[in-house]
XYZ file of C-alpha atoms in Angstrom:
685
model
C 13.030 8.082 -4.253
C 15.731 10.186 -2.581
C 17.157 8.855 0.672
C 16.564 11.108 3.684
C 19.305 11.660 6.251
C 18.589 11.237 9.936
C 19.150 14.942 10.619
C 16.639 15.982 7.940
C 14.154 13.386 9.211
C 14.423 14.857 12.728
C 13.831 18.352 11.394
C 10.781 17.122 9.506
C 9.153 15.250 12.372
C 9.739 18.129 14.803
C 8.890 20.951 12.407
C 5.980 22.409 14.379
C 8.069 22.560 17.551
C 10.952 24.193 15.704
C 8.623 26.669 14.013
C 7.211 27.710 17.358
C 10.717 28.006 18.759
C 11.838 30.186 15.866
C 8.898 32.531 16.441
C 9.548 32.681 20.178
C 13.344 32.691 20.279
C 13.423 35.728 22.567
C 12.033 33.547 25.361
C 14.835 30.968 25.013
C 12.564 28.258 23.626
C 15.377 27.416 21.218
C 17.462 25.955 24.005
C 15.065 23.024 24.166
C 15.483 22.284 20.449
C 19.230 22.607 19.961
C 19.591 18.831 19.766
C 17.148 18.686 16.842
C 18.721 21.231 14.537
C 18.278 24.615 12.907
C 15.358 25.416 10.589
C 17.564 27.621 8.423
C 19.299 24.511 7.106
C 16.111 23.385 5.334
C 15.246 26.535 3.436
C 13.306 25.460 0.294
C 13.945 21.766 0.878
C 12.337 19.703 -1.910
C 13.194 16.209 -0.737
C 9.602 15.550 0.368
C 7.470 17.727 -1.939
C 8.041 19.961 -4.925
C 5.846 22.119 -7.109
C 6.755 21.130 -10.664
C 4.210 22.840 -12.956
C 1.915 25.868 -12.974
C -0.722 26.375 -15.670
C -3.953 28.237 -16.380
C -7.363 27.651 -17.966
C -8.133 31.045 -19.590
C -11.801 30.376 -20.345
C -12.608 29.470 -16.748
C -10.070 31.691 -14.969
C -8.589 28.791 -12.995
C -4.924 28.688 -11.985
C -3.451 25.231 -11.409
C -0.336 23.808 -9.797
C 1.004 20.272 -9.826
C 2.821 19.131 -6.712
C 4.947 16.025 -6.631
C 5.010 14.070 -3.337
C 8.394 12.350 -3.268
C 8.560 10.229 -0.106
C 6.656 7.259 1.312
C 6.453 8.853 4.778
C 6.881 12.174 6.503
C 3.348 13.486 6.104
C 1.871 13.049 9.551
C 0.056 9.719 9.271
C -1.686 7.242 6.977
C -4.905 7.672 5.003
C -7.026 7.249 8.162
C -5.467 10.393 9.643
C -5.771 14.017 8.632
C -2.195 13.833 7.425
C -0.470 17.137 6.805
C -1.216 19.979 4.422
C 0.569 21.163 1.310
C -0.194 24.856 0.737
C 0.207 26.726 -2.554
C -0.172 30.507 -2.728
C -0.372 32.209 -6.140
C 0.869 35.685 -7.053
C 0.200 37.330 -10.443
C 2.372 40.028 -11.995
C -0.100 41.262 -14.629
C 2.173 43.925 -16.159
C 5.401 41.933 -15.712
C 6.942 44.824 -13.784
C 7.424 43.292 -10.328
C 4.032 44.394 -8.961
C 2.712 41.116 -7.511
C -1.006 40.636 -6.776
C -1.872 38.005 -4.170
C -4.591 35.864 -5.771
C -5.009 33.527 -2.802
C -3.962 30.200 -1.363
C -5.167 26.630 -1.732
C -4.085 23.299 -0.264
C -4.458 19.536 -0.187
C -3.675 17.045 2.549
C -0.899 14.533 2.000
C -0.449 11.255 3.849
C 2.288 8.739 4.522
C 1.033 6.059 2.127
C 4.124 3.863 1.869
C 4.221 3.942 -1.944
C 7.601 3.682 -3.642
C 6.675 5.976 -6.533
C 6.384 9.764 -6.620
C 2.741 10.914 -6.613
C 1.414 13.889 -8.608
C -1.382 16.066 -7.200
C -3.225 18.934 -8.869
C -4.508 21.894 -6.867
C -6.420 24.799 -8.342
C -7.854 28.174 -7.519
C -10.474 30.202 -9.386
C -9.445 33.831 -9.650
C -10.929 37.121 -10.863
C -8.209 38.541 -13.150
C -7.254 42.154 -12.582
C -6.808 42.827 -16.273
C -8.471 41.830 -19.549
C -8.091 43.488 -22.919
C -9.714 43.133 -26.305
C -8.274 40.363 -28.452
C -6.796 42.821 -30.986
C -4.830 44.697 -28.330
C -1.726 43.820 -26.372
C -2.424 40.451 -24.689
C -2.398 40.120 -20.918
C 0.363 37.605 -20.168
C 1.032 37.610 -16.430
C 3.979 36.022 -14.760
C 2.719 33.713 -12.008
C 4.688 32.953 -8.865
C 3.593 29.855 -6.957
C 4.872 29.199 -3.441
C 4.585 25.655 -2.050
C 4.887 25.252 1.702
C 4.370 22.136 3.803
C 2.314 22.432 6.982
C 2.597 26.233 7.167
C 0.554 28.433 4.820
C 2.586 31.109 2.998
C 1.636 34.480 4.510
C -0.550 36.787 2.464
C 0.913 39.688 0.474
C 4.505 38.535 0.879
C 5.561 37.468 -2.643
C 9.226 37.179 -1.662
C 8.561 34.789 1.230
C 10.363 31.455 0.978
C 9.212 28.200 2.597
C 11.171 25.783 4.758
C 9.710 22.707 3.061
C 8.662 23.305 -0.530
C 9.773 25.656 -3.280
C 8.934 28.670 -5.415
C 8.534 28.626 -9.198
C 7.454 31.155 -11.811
C 5.595 30.502 -15.057
C 3.770 32.582 -17.675
C 0.056 32.326 -18.488
C -2.456 34.021 -20.768
C -5.630 35.801 -19.626
C -8.749 35.272 -21.743
C -9.284 38.373 -23.918
C -12.490 40.179 -24.772
C -13.961 39.644 -28.238
C -16.481 41.290 -30.561
C -19.009 43.587 -28.887
C -17.413 42.807 -25.514
C -14.673 45.245 -26.512
C -17.160 48.111 -26.381
C -17.114 47.916 -22.587
C -13.339 47.755 -22.505
C -12.943 50.787 -24.768
C -15.229 52.876 -22.606
C -13.513 51.900 -19.355
C -16.572 50.091 -18.041
C -14.819 46.836 -17.256
C -15.918 46.620 -13.569
C -19.577 46.788 -14.628
C -18.877 44.563 -17.615
C -17.815 41.682 -15.365
C -21.443 41.031 -14.426
C -22.521 41.119 -18.081
C -19.592 38.874 -19.001
C -20.766 36.275 -16.475
C -24.230 36.240 -18.068
C -22.745 35.928 -21.566
C -20.602 32.962 -20.535
C -23.464 31.266 -18.698
C -25.756 31.458 -21.718
C -23.071 30.736 -24.347
C -23.595 34.149 -25.964
C -19.934 35.091 -26.468
C -19.006 36.302 -29.957
C -17.628 33.691 -32.350
C -13.967 33.608 -33.296
C -13.096 34.777 -36.807
C -11.439 32.454 -39.306
C -7.942 33.460 -40.306
C -7.776 34.829 -43.863
C -5.730 33.122 -46.584
C -3.576 36.241 -46.901
C -2.813 36.315 -43.170
C -2.161 32.580 -43.087
C 0.365 32.771 -45.925
C 2.051 35.836 -44.452
C 2.515 34.184 -41.050
C 3.853 30.943 -42.540
C 6.452 32.833 -44.575
C 7.426 35.261 -41.808
C 7.932 32.583 -39.164
C 9.245 29.926 -41.555
C 6.648 27.406 -40.404
C 7.395 24.060 -42.075
C 4.973 22.323 -44.400
C 4.755 19.424 -41.951
C 3.167 21.883 -39.534
C 0.841 24.031 -41.624
C -0.269 21.167 -43.864
C -0.550 18.567 -41.119
C -4.248 18.746 -40.235
C -5.313 18.880 -43.887
C -3.221 15.812 -44.727
C -4.561 13.815 -41.768
C -8.121 14.745 -42.694
C -7.545 13.563 -46.253
C -5.980 10.271 -45.118
C -8.729 9.562 -42.594
C -11.402 10.177 -45.207
C -10.146 7.095 -47.116
C -10.606 9.073 -50.316
C -8.264 7.744 -53.008
C -8.513 10.837 -55.208
C -5.430 13.028 -55.504
C -4.715 15.309 -52.571
C -6.327 18.708 -53.105
C -4.411 21.489 -51.422
C -6.320 24.077 -49.356
C -6.347 27.447 -51.055
C -3.587 29.031 -49.029
C -1.219 26.080 -49.664
C -1.285 26.804 -53.405
C 0.499 30.066 -52.648
C 3.355 28.324 -50.856
C 6.250 26.174 -51.939
C 4.570 23.036 -50.657
C 6.012 19.594 -51.333
C 3.385 17.009 -50.376
C 5.963 14.206 -50.423
C 7.704 15.785 -47.428
C 4.598 15.649 -45.281
C 3.877 12.050 -46.348
C 7.331 11.025 -45.174
C 6.665 12.915 -41.922
C 3.396 11.045 -41.420
C 4.855 7.615 -42.218
C 7.600 7.937 -39.612
C 5.919 9.365 -36.508
C 8.048 10.513 -33.632
C 7.349 13.009 -30.883
C 8.063 16.603 -31.859
C 8.025 19.223 -29.107
C 9.210 22.201 -31.146
C 5.916 24.066 -30.674
C 4.256 22.473 -27.635
C 5.111 19.990 -24.916
C 3.210 18.149 -22.199
C 5.263 18.789 -19.053
C 3.122 17.382 -16.213
C 0.052 15.219 -15.554
C -1.796 14.835 -12.268
C -5.081 14.004 -10.533
C -7.088 16.478 -8.500
C -8.539 14.277 -5.745
C -11.134 16.804 -4.569
C -12.571 17.438 -8.055
C -11.826 13.962 -9.471
C -10.334 15.586 -12.551
C -7.254 14.715 -14.571
C -4.942 17.531 -15.604
C -2.209 18.057 -18.144
C 0.136 21.054 -18.313
C 0.802 22.174 -21.896
C 3.824 24.387 -22.516
C 3.593 26.533 -25.679
C 6.983 27.609 -27.008
C 6.455 29.623 -30.198
C 4.780 32.887 -31.166
C 3.187 31.384 -34.295
C 2.199 28.049 -35.745
C -1.212 27.792 -34.051
C -3.520 28.899 -36.918
C -4.689 32.339 -35.856
C -4.406 35.128 -33.302
C -6.524 35.712 -30.196
C -9.392 37.104 -32.279
C -9.284 34.144 -34.647
C -10.175 30.481 -34.397
C -6.716 29.208 -33.514
C -6.093 25.483 -33.126
C -6.554 22.703 -30.591
C -4.137 21.023 -28.217
C -5.594 17.601 -27.383
C -4.646 15.477 -24.378
C -5.796 11.851 -24.237
C -5.665 10.438 -20.695
C -5.018 6.808 -19.712
C -4.807 5.209 -16.276
C -3.313 1.879 -15.235
C -4.788 0.546 -11.980
C -2.692 -2.612 -12.152
C -4.203 -4.422 -15.136
C -3.047 -2.313 -18.051
C -3.952 1.040 -19.559
C -7.606 2.133 -19.557
C -8.740 5.017 -21.764
C -10.312 7.733 -19.575
C -11.170 10.325 -22.214
C -9.738 13.246 -24.177
C -9.678 16.918 -23.292
C -8.594 19.925 -25.346
C -7.798 23.617 -25.124
C -7.698 26.290 -27.829
C -4.396 28.058 -28.483
C -3.415 30.984 -30.698
C -0.545 32.840 -32.266
C 0.724 35.415 -29.745
C 3.551 37.575 -31.038
C 4.391 38.887 -27.541
C 4.923 35.407 -26.071
C 7.609 35.449 -23.334
C 10.908 33.733 -24.121
C 10.115 30.903 -21.714
C 6.683 30.333 -23.241
C 3.127 30.076 -21.917
C 1.495 27.352 -19.821
C -2.053 26.068 -20.295
C -4.076 23.402 -18.527
C -6.265 20.697 -20.068
C -8.718 19.101 -17.603
C -10.932 16.033 -17.804
C -13.606 14.900 -15.323
C -13.451 11.166 -14.550
C -15.402 8.693 -12.427
C -13.097 6.610 -10.224
C -15.719 5.230 -7.821
C -15.267 1.633 -8.955
C -11.528 1.949 -8.383
C -11.775 3.292 -4.834
C -11.103 1.066 -1.844
C -12.659 1.149 1.611
C -11.997 3.987 4.019
C -8.307 4.181 5.003
C -7.136 2.119 2.006
C -5.764 4.536 -0.559
C -4.922 3.099 -3.948
C -2.621 4.258 -6.680
C -2.606 4.277 -10.462
C -0.223 5.244 -13.211
C -1.476 8.202 -15.249
C -0.461 8.940 -18.829
C -1.325 11.940 -20.969
C -0.744 11.976 -24.727
C -0.509 15.463 -26.262
C -1.396 15.928 -29.926
C -1.716 19.236 -31.769
C -4.751 19.860 -33.970
C -5.603 16.162 -34.391
C -7.188 14.213 -31.552
C -5.231 11.088 -30.566
C -7.056 7.837 -31.444
C -8.864 6.292 -28.493
C -7.708 3.086 -26.838
C -4.187 3.455 -28.172
C -2.061 4.184 -25.077
C 1.182 3.934 -27.036
C 0.124 6.347 -29.767
C 2.956 8.590 -30.967
C 1.655 12.020 -31.964
C 3.446 13.840 -34.775
C 3.211 17.143 -32.911
C 3.308 16.581 -29.148
C 4.527 13.969 -26.705
C 3.400 12.081 -23.625
C 3.979 12.383 -19.874
C 3.424 9.943 -16.983
C 3.169 10.048 -13.203
C 1.582 7.962 -10.453
C -1.459 9.349 -8.635
C -3.309 8.511 -5.434
C -6.837 7.135 -5.744
C -8.463 8.228 -2.508
C -10.429 5.787 -0.422
C -14.204 5.848 -0.088
C -15.782 7.962 2.663
C -16.018 6.381 6.077
C -18.813 3.822 6.316
C -19.299 3.387 2.556
C -19.010 -0.178 1.244
C -17.447 -0.600 -2.224
C -20.176 -1.142 -4.819
C -22.989 0.354 -2.722
C -24.910 3.443 -3.793
C -24.187 6.472 -1.657
C -24.822 10.204 -1.741
C -23.575 11.793 1.438
C -22.940 15.317 2.607
C -19.139 15.453 2.874
C -18.492 19.105 3.736
C -20.570 21.753 5.470
C -19.478 25.377 5.439
C -16.222 24.198 3.792
C -15.433 21.953 6.764
C -15.199 18.168 6.684
C -18.224 16.592 8.385
C -15.882 14.570 10.612
C -14.436 17.845 11.916
C -17.807 19.067 13.248
C -18.501 17.894 16.790
C -21.966 16.331 16.853
C -22.481 17.272 20.489
C -22.041 21.040 20.220
C -22.087 21.499 16.415
C -18.741 23.359 16.398
C -15.973 22.833 13.827
C -12.264 22.309 14.449
C -9.253 22.028 12.170
C -8.362 23.043 8.624
C -11.009 23.576 5.977
C -11.658 20.966 3.293
C -11.417 23.227 0.240
C -7.953 24.736 0.460
C -9.041 28.124 1.816
C -6.383 28.147 4.576
C -9.144 28.570 7.140
C -8.451 27.081 10.568
C -11.499 26.580 12.789
C -11.288 26.553 16.586
C -14.622 25.461 18.062
C -16.260 27.552 15.350
C -20.002 27.963 14.652
C -21.435 28.897 11.223
C -23.343 31.807 9.711
C -24.084 33.373 6.338
C -24.297 31.182 3.248
C -23.489 27.667 4.472
C -22.551 25.497 1.485
C -22.918 21.712 1.349
C -20.907 19.397 -0.886
C -21.040 15.661 -1.455
C -20.523 13.110 -4.184
C -22.641 10.349 -5.652
C -20.821 7.028 -5.425
C -21.708 4.038 -7.616
C -24.739 5.790 -9.056
C -24.424 4.110 -12.459
C -26.683 5.390 -15.241
C -29.852 5.671 -13.113
C -31.301 9.190 -13.051
C -31.457 10.275 -9.409
C -32.931 13.160 -7.480
C -31.971 14.471 -4.073
C -33.189 16.951 -1.518
C -31.781 18.610 1.572
C -33.881 18.649 4.732
C -33.139 21.162 7.482
C -34.240 20.997 11.116
C -33.769 24.335 12.952
C -33.609 24.564 16.753
C -37.129 25.827 17.406
C -39.413 24.310 14.750
C -40.035 21.218 12.661
C -38.098 20.001 9.622
C -38.574 21.489 6.167
C -37.113 20.981 2.685
C -34.666 23.500 1.268
C -35.963 25.170 -1.889
C -32.864 27.140 -2.904
C -31.779 27.192 -6.539
C -28.334 25.635 -6.947
C -25.946 27.220 -9.465
C -22.378 26.021 -9.921
C -19.715 25.271 -12.494
C -20.145 22.047 -14.405
C -17.494 19.437 -13.923
C -15.283 19.568 -16.986
C -15.135 23.389 -16.933
C -17.776 24.058 -19.577
C -19.934 26.766 -18.025
C -22.581 26.878 -15.314
C -25.731 24.945 -14.588
C -28.687 25.834 -12.365
C -30.871 23.263 -10.595
C -34.364 24.353 -9.561
C -36.072 22.236 -6.890
C -39.700 21.244 -7.203
C -42.256 22.133 -4.536
C -40.983 19.296 -2.316
C -37.321 20.236 -2.682
C -36.272 17.471 -5.104
C -33.557 18.296 -7.647
C -31.864 16.172 -10.325
C -28.395 15.078 -9.281
C -25.732 16.603 -11.528
C -22.037 16.360 -10.794
C -20.673 19.860 -10.343
C -17.116 21.007 -9.896
C -16.526 20.703 -6.179
C -19.561 18.392 -5.821
C -21.759 21.325 -4.804
C -25.166 20.209 -3.440
C -26.755 23.376 -2.097
C -26.719 25.985 0.635
C -28.591 27.218 3.676
C -28.732 30.668 5.305
C -29.777 30.402 8.955
C -32.181 32.941 10.439
C -31.662 31.999 14.080
C -28.858 30.877 16.354
C -28.692 27.386 17.768
C -28.190 23.760 16.837
C -29.426 22.767 13.360
C -29.530 19.404 11.597
C -29.162 18.850 7.852
C -29.781 15.547 6.080
C -29.873 14.397 2.475
C -32.380 12.075 0.803
C -32.101 10.356 -2.604
C -34.726 8.797 -4.868
C -35.124 7.317 -8.344
C -36.135 10.157 -10.660
C -38.490 7.996 -12.719
C -40.322 6.000 -10.055
C -39.907 8.448 -7.157
C -38.814 5.465 -5.052
C -36.749 6.537 -2.061
C -33.450 4.726 -2.492
C -31.731 5.706 0.682
C -31.582 8.368 3.312
C -28.116 9.814 3.275
C -26.203 11.018 6.248
C -27.253 13.815 8.546
C -25.122 16.148 10.598
C -25.578 18.693 13.357
C -24.082 22.171 13.179
C -24.252 25.286 15.322
C -25.451 28.535 13.759
C -24.457 31.786 15.434
C -26.102 35.029 14.278
C -24.883 37.591 16.820
C -21.885 39.743 15.918
C -19.347 40.508 18.653
C -19.580 43.707 20.696
C -16.725 46.207 20.906
C -16.731 49.238 23.188
C -13.769 51.428 24.087
C -13.880 54.517 26.309
C -11.265 57.045 27.414
C -11.774 57.624 31.148
C -8.643 59.545 32.128
C -8.140 63.289 31.779
C -10.557 64.989 29.414
C -12.029 61.659 28.295
C -13.375 60.899 24.838
C -12.407 63.485 22.224
C -10.345 65.270 24.858
C -6.951 66.916 24.677
C -3.791 65.535 26.318
C -0.125 66.497 26.475
C 2.499 64.493 24.567
C 3.959 62.025 27.077
C 0.712 61.556 29.028
C -0.475 58.056 29.825
C -4.027 57.874 28.509
C -6.229 55.189 30.044
C -9.711 53.819 29.715
C -12.038 50.843 29.807
C -13.101 48.320 27.200
C -15.645 45.627 26.468
C -14.886 42.778 24.043
C -17.925 40.520 24.140
C -18.842 37.419 22.159
C -20.181 33.950 22.833
C -17.398 32.628 20.586
C -14.499 35.107 21.000
C -11.290 34.729 19.004
C -9.110 37.804 19.389
C -9.290 41.440 20.468
C -6.795 44.129 19.532
C -6.087 47.806 20.130
C -4.391 50.128 17.667
C -3.684 53.829 17.692
C -3.949 55.709 14.385
C -2.746 57.361 12.233
C 0.539 55.651 11.457
C 3.466 56.352 11.532
C 2.738 59.192 13.977
C 1.359 56.739 16.559
C 4.071 54.099 16.169
C 6.066 55.157 19.221
C 3.056 54.787 21.538
C 2.985 51.777 23.872
C -0.339 50.034 24.533
C -1.081 47.887 27.593
C -4.154 45.749 28.248
C -5.094 45.069 31.860
C -1.635 46.244 32.927
C 0.267 43.974 30.517
C 2.171 45.549 27.570
C 0.782 44.373 24.229
C -1.987 45.322 21.859
C -3.901 42.046 21.491
C -5.318 39.075 23.392
C -6.000 35.808 21.558
C -8.700 33.165 21.757
C -6.759 31.040 24.223
C -7.040 33.748 26.873
C -10.661 34.776 26.255
C -13.738 32.766 27.162
C -17.426 33.465 26.582
C -18.980 35.918 26.964
C -15.728 37.759 26.295
C -13.713 40.189 28.335
C -13.920 43.574 30.001
C -11.076 45.505 31.530
C -8.792 48.509 31.263
C -6.251 49.755 28.736
C -3.466 52.335 28.655
C -1.555 54.179 25.955
C 1.807 55.708 26.866
C 2.257 58.605 24.421
C 6.004 59.147 24.895
C 7.579 60.500 21.685
C 4.221 60.682 19.883
C 4.060 64.047 18.034
C 1.270 66.592 18.246
C -1.635 65.274 16.249
C -5.236 64.151 16.329
C -5.453 60.409 17.105
C -7.884 57.527 17.415
C -7.764 54.532 19.705
C -9.470 51.624 17.942
C -10.701 48.379 19.507
C -11.419 45.447 17.180
C -13.107 42.267 18.393
C -13.204 39.116 16.229
C -15.200 35.974 16.841
C -14.659 32.396 15.604
C -17.697 32.128 13.304
C -17.161 30.649 9.829
C -18.836 33.193 7.541
C -20.286 32.302 4.121
C -18.202 29.108 3.997
C -15.142 31.242 3.154
C -13.387 32.708 6.158
C -13.408 33.566 9.842
C -13.729 37.329 9.635
C -16.767 38.566 11.583
C -15.779 41.425 13.821
C -16.878 44.656 15.472
C -14.939 47.866 16.063
C -15.258 50.947 18.231
C -13.204 54.130 18.032
C -12.627 57.100 20.313
C -10.584 60.150 19.395
C -8.187 62.412 21.293
C -5.596 65.091 20.579
C -2.028 65.563 21.746
C -1.278 69.294 22.085
C 0.986 71.259 24.396
C -0.706 72.853 27.355
């Protein structure tokens, strides 16, 4: 663990103050921070955190990053606190020509846990790739840029932005191609419509099968790329040995056409040692939110993987082990399918193998985070034997890192059965005030959403996890109590990804709202769409599926629903008024209304740009084009505005008022707004 100097420690602990000062330097705020230091001295500082791996799961369109936390403190508080946030924003360059597409941002909260070891965290983001091609065409191999930033989210659509704390890395990934009759849609440029069909095909496991590589192609590739016998004959030899068949080794058909010396491969098998010529395991980590283990697999060659993207290919297996203090425990084995790709970039491709695990019995009480050592063993085309943590794979290697085992939710006793709602509308339950039902703080799912006394509307999602459920089949239901009527059971179908990234599953409630509990990715429980504003209550109930015995009544929480969109109204009252004509240089004035029960920000803008750029807007006599939440209270604001048109050329213009409220919409963002526009012309008179 790297030692931190006093000057760097001061910069870290006062980062928010310094960040504010840097943004407001024109008002001499910097004078108050001169004794602390200059933010420019910590550009891309990786002493506290560092993004070390980026990888992709083609089948499920999930981009992953592994972040290493490198200090025992410096993260805003212990496990009882909210800690601080580590943000990762992903950019994809699909054509590898410098045209970066912002695919979004995710985060996790880090804490000062006091551990001596580095800790490895996985974060992930599901994307909708911009490009896919048929498997027999040029593969889509984007370059991915990942930007890690502590306590300040990287701004959107700025791929060249660099963080103060954190770093930027680039890696290459492979987008899942189309196969078989899927290519019909690609050929006829119907891909946007095909996406919906593709989702149905994946959900119902109706994708075309891969083709087996022909003997002729296999031989040609082996000769062209000089693939050694220990590689192309490896799986066949292992299969023969494991069969315990004492008959002479029978070569597969294609091996008879090659100069194959079986004694060489026997010597290779008898003296195992890690070989990373073709693939290497570069990182392992735990995703706390999903309770999944992850391994980053780096492919280095264009061939040696038993088939192209239209063909079967081969498997990269990762066996995971964890040591909680009493020795290695086998957690399971995951795999991904890889292929020969002749266009592979020089620095290779990066894939992710994920495994869902149950760590409930290893979790301590609230506020007591634990740790474990994690090991992944990579083995090409032959699964590593189970319960052998020191297994040496002939093709592959192993990687280790410590991980944090998060504590149980507040109020849950170790060993007790629990199924609680943990997030509502993507916000932690603890961040929703039970008096007014409004949310505050950062979201729980890495969406970079920051609530400020925010109500909810749209599709309100609920997540929660079953703890210590054992093997008993359980059912649950969600009960809603709206503000003006009695309670009723939610009857919505619940569709989500399965944990383990193997497709979707849909739960259908019975007439009383009961559904079988199934662990989904993200622990998705259900959703509710309010039809009226006001305070609502949601609670969860659990019962034994066989006996229908109510086992417990889970937690309940209040939340405020807000259905009314904000109101925006702008009028030109000077001169010729709305749609009137003015002279360049005139000061145009008017009135406005920006109304909402939960206002966030209002802003004026003159369009089009750049013609309007020289105009100066004032609101209520103060220069500036926006007013933020801190200066607006319900039911909003009314007043006057002005636009000084000095140096604006002759043109037709609009003055646009936008009013945003603080409502969390569809569990995704805070975007609800209203606009109003009035036009005018600047012409000589």
